[in-house]
Amino acid sequence: MATTIGIEQPVLSRNDRMASELRGRFAKAGTFVVNVLSSPGSGKTTTILATNERLRAAGLSCAVIEGDIASDVDALACKKAGMPAIQINTGGLCHLEGNMIAQAVDALDAGVGLDSIDVIFIENVGNLVCPVDFDLGENLSVMILSVPEGDDKPLKYPGIFQHAGALLLNKVDVAPAFDFDLPGYNRVLDNLNPTAARFEVSARHGQGMDEWCSWLIERIEAARA
């Protein structure tokens, strides 16, 4: 007799409990948490760094939790920019989970004090599938797509675009070099996630970043009200 044992629901249930605890902890500390999702190479770290500059100018302190299968390259870049940074190496796992975030938050709390951090960016593992299923206690999930990846990604990976509370199209400065159908891309998003805020940005060169950061600051202030 063959028996099938499902593990997905117990794993997700444990994660949801941890996410609920994290959400309460963040609320108590007054810390706004942004879960940054995308494929590798979309510009997550560059976007976080550029956002940090603008939020810091607005008087907000930011930290980052970096998720990667291996290496600490991105965490070092954030530390160099003055952001407290905790590296999580998943060892092959294609997403971050609540228990990993809890350990990273413990480290941030011990190092600089969670109460002193206004915003935590969680740079999730570069993947367009797995991270959607795992709540990390965040206030906002942001999906970043870069122009060179192509306008068909919302059709191929609809879940992550439906999940996001904000959608950033990055590297628009190089759009003339790519056959990216912007009207078609937006039509697909109109069907998948018409309520999410959308921004066309170049994190490296600054285009659209002020608009994105102004919107984000409004969300942070609303969460505190």
PDB file of C-alpha atoms in Angstrom:
ATOM      1  CA  MET A   1       0.000   0.000   0.000  1.00  0.00           C
ATOM      2  CA  ALA A   2       1.353   3.416  -1.004  1.00  0.00           C
ATOM      3  CA  THR A   3       0.888   6.303   1.423  1.00  0.00           C
ATOM      4  CA  THR A   4       1.328   9.961   0.583  1.00  0.00           C
ATOM      5  CA  ILE A   5       2.228  12.314   3.410  1.00  0.00           C
ATOM      6  CA  GLY A   6       1.692  15.982   2.659  1.00  0.00           C
ATOM      7  CA  ILE A   7       4.233  18.297   4.267  1.00  0.00           C
ATOM      8  CA  GLU A   8       3.348  21.579   2.559  1.00  0.00           C
ATOM      9  CA  GLN A   9       0.493  22.579   4.868  1.00  0.00           C
ATOM     10  CA  PRO A  10       2.322  21.886   8.166  1.00  0.00           C
ATOM     11  CA  VAL A  11       5.369  23.802   6.904  1.00  0.00           C
ATOM     12  CA  LEU A  12       3.271  26.771   5.814  1.00  0.00           C
ATOM     13  CA  SER A  13       1.224  26.691   9.035  1.00  0.00           C
ATOM     14  CA  ARG A  14       4.383  26.873  11.143  1.00  0.00           C
ATOM     15  CA  ASN A  15       5.653  29.700   8.986  1.00  0.00           C
ATOM     16  CA  ASP A  16       2.367  31.595   9.278  1.00  0.00           C
ATOM     17  CA  ARG A  17       2.532  31.369  13.068  1.00  0.00           C
ATOM     18  CA  MET A  18       6.072  32.716  13.027  1.00  0.00           C
ATOM     19  CA  ALA A  19       5.061  35.488  10.625  1.00  0.00           C
ATOM     20  CA  SER A  20       2.249  36.514  12.966  1.00  0.00           C
ATOM     21  CA  GLU A  21       4.706  36.735  15.862  1.00  0.00           C
ATOM     22  CA  LEU A  22       7.095  38.782  13.730  1.00  0.00           C
ATOM     23  CA  ARG A  23       4.324  41.129  12.650  1.00  0.00           C
ATOM     24  CA  GLY A  24       3.452  41.799  16.268  1.00  0.00           C
ATOM     25  CA  ARG A  25       7.096  42.366  17.140  1.00  0.00           C
ATOM     26  CA  PHE A  26       7.570  44.813  14.270  1.00  0.00           C
ATOM     27  CA  ALA A  27       4.399  46.703  15.196  1.00  0.00           C
ATOM     28  CA  LYS A  28       5.500  47.015  18.821  1.00  0.00           C
ATOM     29  CA  ALA A  29       8.886  48.384  17.741  1.00  0.00           C
ATOM     30  CA  GLY A  30       7.342  50.727  15.147  1.00  0.00           C
ATOM     31  CA  THR A  31       9.401  49.118  12.379  1.00  0.00           C
ATOM     32  CA  PHE A  32       8.034  48.989   8.828  1.00  0.00           C
ATOM     33  CA  VAL A  33       9.138  45.918   6.868  1.00  0.00           C
ATOM     34  CA  VAL A  34       9.447  45.642   3.086  1.00  0.00           C
ATOM     35  CA  ASN A  35       9.864  42.222   1.462  1.00  0.00           C
ATOM     36  CA  VAL A  36      11.706  42.759  -1.834  1.00  0.00           C
ATOM     37  CA  LEU A  37      11.048  40.074  -4.459  1.00  0.00           C
ATOM     38  CA  SER A  38      12.480  39.510  -7.922  1.00  0.00           C
ATOM     39  CA  SER A  39      14.603  37.256 -10.075  1.00  0.00           C
ATOM     40  CA  PRO A  40      18.418  37.453  -9.868  1.00  0.00           C
ATOM     41  CA  GLY A  41      19.885  40.494 -11.580  1.00  0.00           C
ATOM     42  CA  SER A  42      16.804  42.699 -11.514  1.00  0.00           C
ATOM     43  CA  GLY A  43      18.523  45.300  -9.338  1.00  0.00           C
ATOM     44  CA  LYS A  44      17.148  44.520  -5.868  1.00  0.00           C
ATOM     45  CA  THR A  45      20.252  45.639  -3.994  1.00  0.00           C
ATOM     46  CA  THR A  46      20.720  48.765  -6.116  1.00  0.00           C
ATOM     47  CA  THR A  47      17.073  49.673  -5.565  1.00  0.00           C
ATOM     48  CA  ILE A  48      17.371  49.138  -1.811  1.00  0.00           C
ATOM     49  CA  LEU A  49      20.499  51.300  -1.653  1.00  0.00           C
ATOM     50  CA  ALA A  50      18.920  54.097  -3.691  1.00  0.00           C
ATOM     51  CA  THR A  51      15.769  53.928  -1.576  1.00  0.00           C
ATOM     52  CA  ASN A  52      17.820  54.013   1.611  1.00  0.00           C
ATOM     53  CA  GLU A  53      19.496  57.266   0.485  1.00  0.00           C
ATOM     54  CA  ARG A  54      16.141  58.978   0.043  1.00  0.00           C
ATOM     55  CA  LEU A  55      14.586  57.587   3.206  1.00  0.00           C
ATOM     56  CA  ARG A  56      17.651  58.588   5.215  1.00  0.00           C
ATOM     57  CA  ALA A  57      17.320  62.130   3.830  1.00  0.00           C
ATOM     58  CA  ALA A  58      13.733  62.065   5.106  1.00  0.00           C
ATOM     59  CA  GLY A  59      14.972  61.177   8.592  1.00  0.00           C
ATOM     60  CA  LEU A  60      14.271  57.438   8.493  1.00  0.00           C
ATOM     61  CA  SER A  61      16.803  54.813   9.576  1.00  0.00           C
ATOM     62  CA  CYS A  62      16.955  51.641   7.471  1.00  0.00           C
ATOM     63  CA  ALA A  63      18.440  48.173   7.870  1.00  0.00           C
ATOM     64  CA  VAL A  64      18.527  45.173   5.569  1.00  0.00           C
ATOM     65  CA  ILE A  65      18.244  41.408   5.851  1.00  0.00           C
ATOM     66  CA  GLU A  66      19.958  39.831   2.864  1.00  0.00           C
ATOM     67  CA  GLY A  67      18.864  36.421   1.619  1.00  0.00           C
ATOM     68  CA  ASP A  68      21.140  34.512  -0.755  1.00  0.00           C
ATOM     69  CA  ILE A  69      21.915  30.912  -1.503  1.00  0.00           C
ATOM     70  CA  ALA A  70      25.587  31.761  -0.911  1.00  0.00           C
ATOM     71  CA  SER A  71      27.974  34.723  -0.426  1.00  0.00           C
ATOM     72  CA  ASP A  72      27.640  38.023   1.436  1.00  0.00           C
ATOM     73  CA  VAL A  73      28.322  40.398  -1.476  1.00  0.00           C
ATOM     74  CA  ASP A  74      25.050  42.312  -1.162  1.00  0.00           C
ATOM     75  CA  ALA A  75      25.199  42.574   2.626  1.00  0.00           C
ATOM     76  CA  LEU A  76      28.697  44.052   2.397  1.00  0.00           C
ATOM     77  CA  ALA A  77      27.488  46.622  -0.146  1.00  0.00           C
ATOM     78  CA  CYS A  78      24.704  47.678   2.225  1.00  0.00           C
ATOM     79  CA  LYS A  79      27.062  47.878   5.194  1.00  0.00           C
ATOM     80  CA  LYS A  80      29.397  50.035   3.141  1.00  0.00           C
ATOM     81  CA  ALA A  81      26.461  52.397   2.579  1.00  0.00           C
ATOM     82  CA  GLY A  82      25.931  52.637   6.336  1.00  0.00           C
ATOM     83  CA  MET A  83      23.008  50.246   6.686  1.00  0.00           C
ATOM     84  CA  PRO A  84      22.983  47.613   9.447  1.00  0.00           C
ATOM     85  CA  ALA A  85      22.880  44.348   7.505  1.00  0.00           C
ATOM     86  CA  ILE A  86      22.360  40.691   8.411  1.00  0.00           C
ATOM     87  CA  GLN A  87      23.221  37.992   5.895  1.00  0.00           C
ATOM     88  CA  ILE A  88      21.186  34.802   5.602  1.00  0.00           C
ATOM     89  CA  ASN A  89      22.682  32.046   3.446  1.00  0.00           C
ATOM     90  CA  THR A  90      19.984  29.497   2.682  1.00  0.00           C
ATOM     91  CA  GLY A  91      22.363  26.785   1.465  1.00  0.00           C
ATOM     92  CA  GLY A  92      20.252  26.049  -1.603  1.00  0.00           C
ATOM     93  CA  LEU A  93      16.772  26.922  -0.348  1.00  0.00           C
ATOM     94  CA  CYS A  94      15.030  29.158  -2.902  1.00  0.00           C
ATOM     95  CA  HIS A  95      13.267  31.436  -0.406  1.00  0.00           C
ATOM     96  CA  LEU A  96      13.411  32.909   3.074  1.00  0.00           C
ATOM     97  CA  GLU A  97      11.196  31.656   5.895  1.00  0.00           C
ATOM     98  CA  GLY A  98       9.882  33.175   9.088  1.00  0.00           C
ATOM     99  CA  ASN A  99      12.288  31.363  11.407  1.00  0.00           C
ATOM    100  CA  MET A 100      15.242  32.733   9.424  1.00  0.00           C
ATOM    101  CA  ILE A 101      13.875  36.269   9.691  1.00  0.00           C
ATOM    102  CA  ALA A 102      13.322  35.845  13.432  1.00  0.00           C
ATOM    103  CA  GLN A 103      16.985  34.972  13.930  1.00  0.00           C
ATOM    104  CA  ALA A 104      18.084  37.907  11.779  1.00  0.00           C
ATOM    105  CA  VAL A 105      15.827  40.284  13.719  1.00  0.00           C
ATOM    106  CA  ASP A 106      17.305  38.981  16.985  1.00  0.00           C
ATOM    107  CA  ALA A 107      20.748  39.850  15.614  1.00  0.00           C
ATOM    108  CA  LEU A 108      19.636  43.331  14.554  1.00  0.00           C
ATOM    109  CA  ASP A 109      18.008  43.905  17.933  1.00  0.00           C
ATOM    110  CA  ALA A 110      21.170  42.853  19.753  1.00  0.00           C
ATOM    111  CA  GLY A 111      23.382  44.926  17.466  1.00  0.00           C
ATOM    112  CA  VAL A 112      21.581  48.245  17.067  1.00  0.00           C
ATOM    113  CA  GLY A 113      18.198  47.833  18.753  1.00  0.00           C
ATOM    114  CA  LEU A 114      15.028  47.107  16.796  1.00  0.00           C
ATOM    115  CA  ASP A 115      13.377  50.229  18.234  1.00  0.00           C
ATOM    116  CA  SER A 116      15.989  52.368  16.472  1.00  0.00           C
ATOM    117  CA  ILE A 117      15.186  50.961  13.012  1.00  0.00           C
ATOM    118  CA  ASP A 118      12.359  52.620  11.103  1.00  0.00           C
ATOM    119  CA  VAL A 119      12.470  50.370   8.031  1.00  0.00           C
ATOM    120  CA  ILE A 120      13.815  46.873   7.398  1.00  0.00           C
ATOM    121  CA  PHE A 121      14.263  45.735   3.816  1.00  0.00           C
ATOM    122  CA  ILE A 122      14.219  41.963   3.381  1.00  0.00           C
ATOM    123  CA  GLU A 123      16.021  41.156   0.146  1.00  0.00           C
ATOM    124  CA  ASN A 124      14.564  37.761  -0.606  1.00  0.00           C
ATOM    125  CA  VAL A 125      16.320  35.062  -2.606  1.00  0.00           C
ATOM    126  CA  GLY A 126      16.167  35.769  -6.336  1.00  0.00           C
ATOM    127  CA  ASN A 127      13.259  33.605  -7.451  1.00  0.00           C
ATOM    128  CA  LEU A 128       9.876  34.244  -9.068  1.00  0.00           C
ATOM    129  CA  VAL A 129       8.022  31.270  -7.559  1.00  0.00           C
ATOM    130  CA  CYS A 130       8.865  30.046  -4.044  1.00  0.00           C
ATOM    131  CA  PRO A 131       9.009  33.282  -1.977  1.00  0.00           C
ATOM    132  CA  VAL A 132       5.337  34.071  -2.612  1.00  0.00           C
ATOM    133  CA  ASP A 133       4.181  31.245  -0.335  1.00  0.00           C
ATOM    134  CA  PHE A 134       6.092  32.387   2.741  1.00  0.00           C
ATOM    135  CA  ASP A 135       4.782  35.299   4.792  1.00  0.00           C
ATOM    136  CA  LEU A 136       7.647  37.019   6.619  1.00  0.00           C
ATOM    137  CA  GLY A 137       5.584  39.392   8.728  1.00  0.00           C
ATOM    138  CA  GLU A 138       6.168  42.244   6.288  1.00  0.00           C
ATOM    139  CA  ASN A 139       4.028  45.339   5.864  1.00  0.00           C
ATOM    140  CA  LEU A 140       4.639  45.460   2.120  1.00  0.00           C
ATOM    141  CA  SER A 141       5.848  43.118  -0.613  1.00  0.00           C
ATOM    142  CA  VAL A 142       7.527  44.775  -3.586  1.00  0.00           C
ATOM    143  CA  MET A 143       8.106  43.016  -6.896  1.00  0.00           C
ATOM    144  CA  ILE A 144      10.946  44.335  -9.075  1.00  0.00           C
ATOM    145  CA  LEU A 145      11.115  43.432 -12.749  1.00  0.00           C
ATOM    146  CA  SER A 146      13.922  44.798 -14.905  1.00  0.00           C
ATOM    147  CA  VAL A 147      13.440  45.729 -18.553  1.00  0.00           C
ATOM    148  CA  PRO A 148      16.075  43.251 -19.857  1.00  0.00           C
ATOM    149  CA  GLU A 149      14.097  40.342 -18.355  1.00  0.00           C
ATOM    150  CA  GLY A 150      11.263  40.899 -20.821  1.00  0.00           C
ATOM    151  CA  ASP A 151       7.627  41.968 -20.682  1.00  0.00           C
ATOM    152  CA  ASP A 152       6.352  38.356 -20.633  1.00  0.00           C
ATOM    153  CA  LYS A 153       7.270  37.611 -17.009  1.00  0.00           C
ATOM    154  CA  PRO A 154       3.839  38.494 -15.552  1.00  0.00           C
ATOM    155  CA  LEU A 155       2.322  35.951 -17.935  1.00  0.00           C
ATOM    156  CA  LYS A 156       4.840  33.260 -17.006  1.00  0.00           C
ATOM    157  CA  TYR A 157       4.918  33.942 -13.248  1.00  0.00           C
ATOM    158  CA  PRO A 158       1.566  35.542 -12.411  1.00  0.00           C
ATOM    159  CA  GLY A 159       1.562  34.636  -8.720  1.00  0.00           C
ATOM    160  CA  ILE A 160       4.364  36.930  -7.640  1.00  0.00           C
ATOM    161  CA  PHE A 161       2.878  39.885  -9.550  1.00  0.00           C
ATOM    162  CA  GLN A 162      -0.539  39.246  -8.001  1.00  0.00           C
ATOM    163  CA  HIS A 163       1.009  39.024  -4.529  1.00  0.00           C
ATOM    164  CA  ALA A 164       2.887  42.328  -4.582  1.00  0.00           C
ATOM    165  CA  GLY A 165       1.618  45.551  -3.059  1.00  0.00           C
ATOM    166  CA  ALA A 166       3.918  47.588  -5.303  1.00  0.00           C
ATOM    167  CA  LEU A 167       5.395  46.810  -8.726  1.00  0.00           C
ATOM    168  CA  LEU A 168       8.656  48.419  -9.828  1.00  0.00           C
ATOM    169  CA  LEU A 169       9.852  48.232 -13.415  1.00  0.00           C
ATOM    170  CA  ASN A 170      13.590  48.846 -13.107  1.00  0.00           C
ATOM    171  CA  LYS A 171      16.313  49.747 -15.629  1.00  0.00           C
ATOM    172  CA  VAL A 172      13.960  51.821 -17.766  1.00  0.00           C
ATOM    173  CA  ASP A 173      16.998  53.866 -18.819  1.00  0.00           C
ATOM    174  CA  VAL A 174      18.049  50.998 -21.097  1.00  0.00           C
ATOM    175  CA  ALA A 175      14.575  50.397 -22.548  1.00  0.00           C
ATOM    176  CA  PRO A 176      15.527  51.669 -26.035  1.00  0.00           C
ATOM    177  CA  ALA A 177      17.948  48.763 -26.355  1.00  0.00           C
ATOM    178  CA  PHE A 178      15.304  46.134 -25.616  1.00  0.00           C
ATOM    179  CA  ASP A 179      12.061  45.082 -27.243  1.00  0.00           C
ATOM    180  CA  PHE A 180       9.946  45.644 -24.119  1.00  0.00           C
ATOM    181  CA  ASP A 181       6.223  46.078 -24.769  1.00  0.00           C
ATOM    182  CA  LEU A 182       5.320  48.524 -21.981  1.00  0.00           C
ATOM    183  CA  PRO A 183       1.637  48.942 -22.923  1.00  0.00           C
ATOM    184  CA  GLY A 184       1.270  45.164 -23.168  1.00  0.00           C
ATOM    185  CA  TYR A 185       3.017  44.681 -19.823  1.00  0.00           C
ATOM    186  CA  ASN A 186       0.648  47.155 -18.177  1.00  0.00           C
ATOM    187  CA  ARG A 187      -2.401  45.506 -19.724  1.00  0.00           C
ATOM    188  CA  VAL A 188      -1.419  42.195 -18.170  1.00  0.00           C
ATOM    189  CA  LEU A 189      -0.911  43.871 -14.780  1.00  0.00           C
ATOM    190  CA  ASP A 190      -4.323  45.532 -15.150  1.00  0.00           C
ATOM    191  CA  ASN A 191      -5.786  42.027 -15.081  1.00  0.00           C
ATOM    192  CA  LEU A 192      -3.444  40.436 -12.532  1.00  0.00           C
ATOM    193  CA  ASN A 193      -3.134  43.192  -9.939  1.00  0.00           C
ATOM    194  CA  PRO A 194      -4.907  46.434 -10.803  1.00  0.00           C
ATOM    195  CA  THR A 195      -4.674  47.851  -7.260  1.00  0.00           C
ATOM    196  CA  ALA A 196      -0.886  47.638  -6.751  1.00  0.00           C
ATOM    197  CA  ALA A 197       1.050  50.878  -7.142  1.00  0.00           C
ATOM    198  CA  ARG A 198       3.367  50.863 -10.192  1.00  0.00           C
ATOM    199  CA  PHE A 199       6.586  52.746 -10.721  1.00  0.00           C
ATOM    200  CA  GLU A 200       8.965  52.934 -13.671  1.00  0.00           C
ATOM    201  CA  VAL A 201      12.435  53.516 -12.273  1.00  0.00           C
ATOM    202  CA  SER A 202      16.133  53.454 -12.887  1.00  0.00           C
ATOM    203  CA  ALA A 203      17.572  52.756  -9.461  1.00  0.00           C
ATOM    204  CA  ARG A 204      21.110  53.349 -10.693  1.00  0.00           C
ATOM    205  CA  HIS A 205      20.403  56.700 -12.387  1.00  0.00           C
ATOM    206  CA  GLY A 206      17.530  57.965 -10.237  1.00  0.00           C
ATOM    207  CA  GLN A 207      14.661  58.100 -12.703  1.00  0.00           C
ATOM    208  CA  GLY A 208      11.345  57.593 -10.900  1.00  0.00           C
ATOM    209  CA  MET A 209      12.989  56.953  -7.530  1.00  0.00           C
ATOM    210  CA  ASP A 210      11.652  60.115  -5.872  1.00  0.00           C
ATOM    211  CA  GLU A 211       8.087  59.155  -6.773  1.00  0.00           C
ATOM    212  CA  TRP A 212       8.580  55.605  -5.476  1.00  0.00           C
ATOM    213  CA  CYS A 213      10.135  56.790  -2.214  1.00  0.00           C
ATOM    214  CA  SER A 214       7.468  59.443  -1.627  1.00  0.00           C
ATOM    215  CA  TRP A 215       4.806  56.772  -1.988  1.00  0.00           C
ATOM    216  CA  LEU A 216       6.699  54.441   0.356  1.00  0.00           C
ATOM    217  CA  ILE A 217       7.101  57.157   2.993  1.00  0.00           C
ATOM    218  CA  GLU A 218       3.341  57.715   2.873  1.00  0.00           C
ATOM    219  CA  ARG A 219       2.803  53.993   3.560  1.00  0.00           C
ATOM    220  CA  ILE A 220       5.269  54.096   6.458  1.00  0.00           C
ATOM    221  CA  GLU A 221       3.561  57.108   7.990  1.00  0.00           C
ATOM    222  CA  ALA A 222       0.128  55.519   7.540  1.00  0.00           C
ATOM    223  CA  ALA A 223       1.300  52.385   9.364  1.00  0.00           C
ATOM    224  CA  ARG A 224       2.374  54.508  12.316  1.00  0.00           C
ATOM    225  CA  ALA A 225      -0.888  56.455  12.527  1.00  0.00           C
TER     226      ALA A 225
END
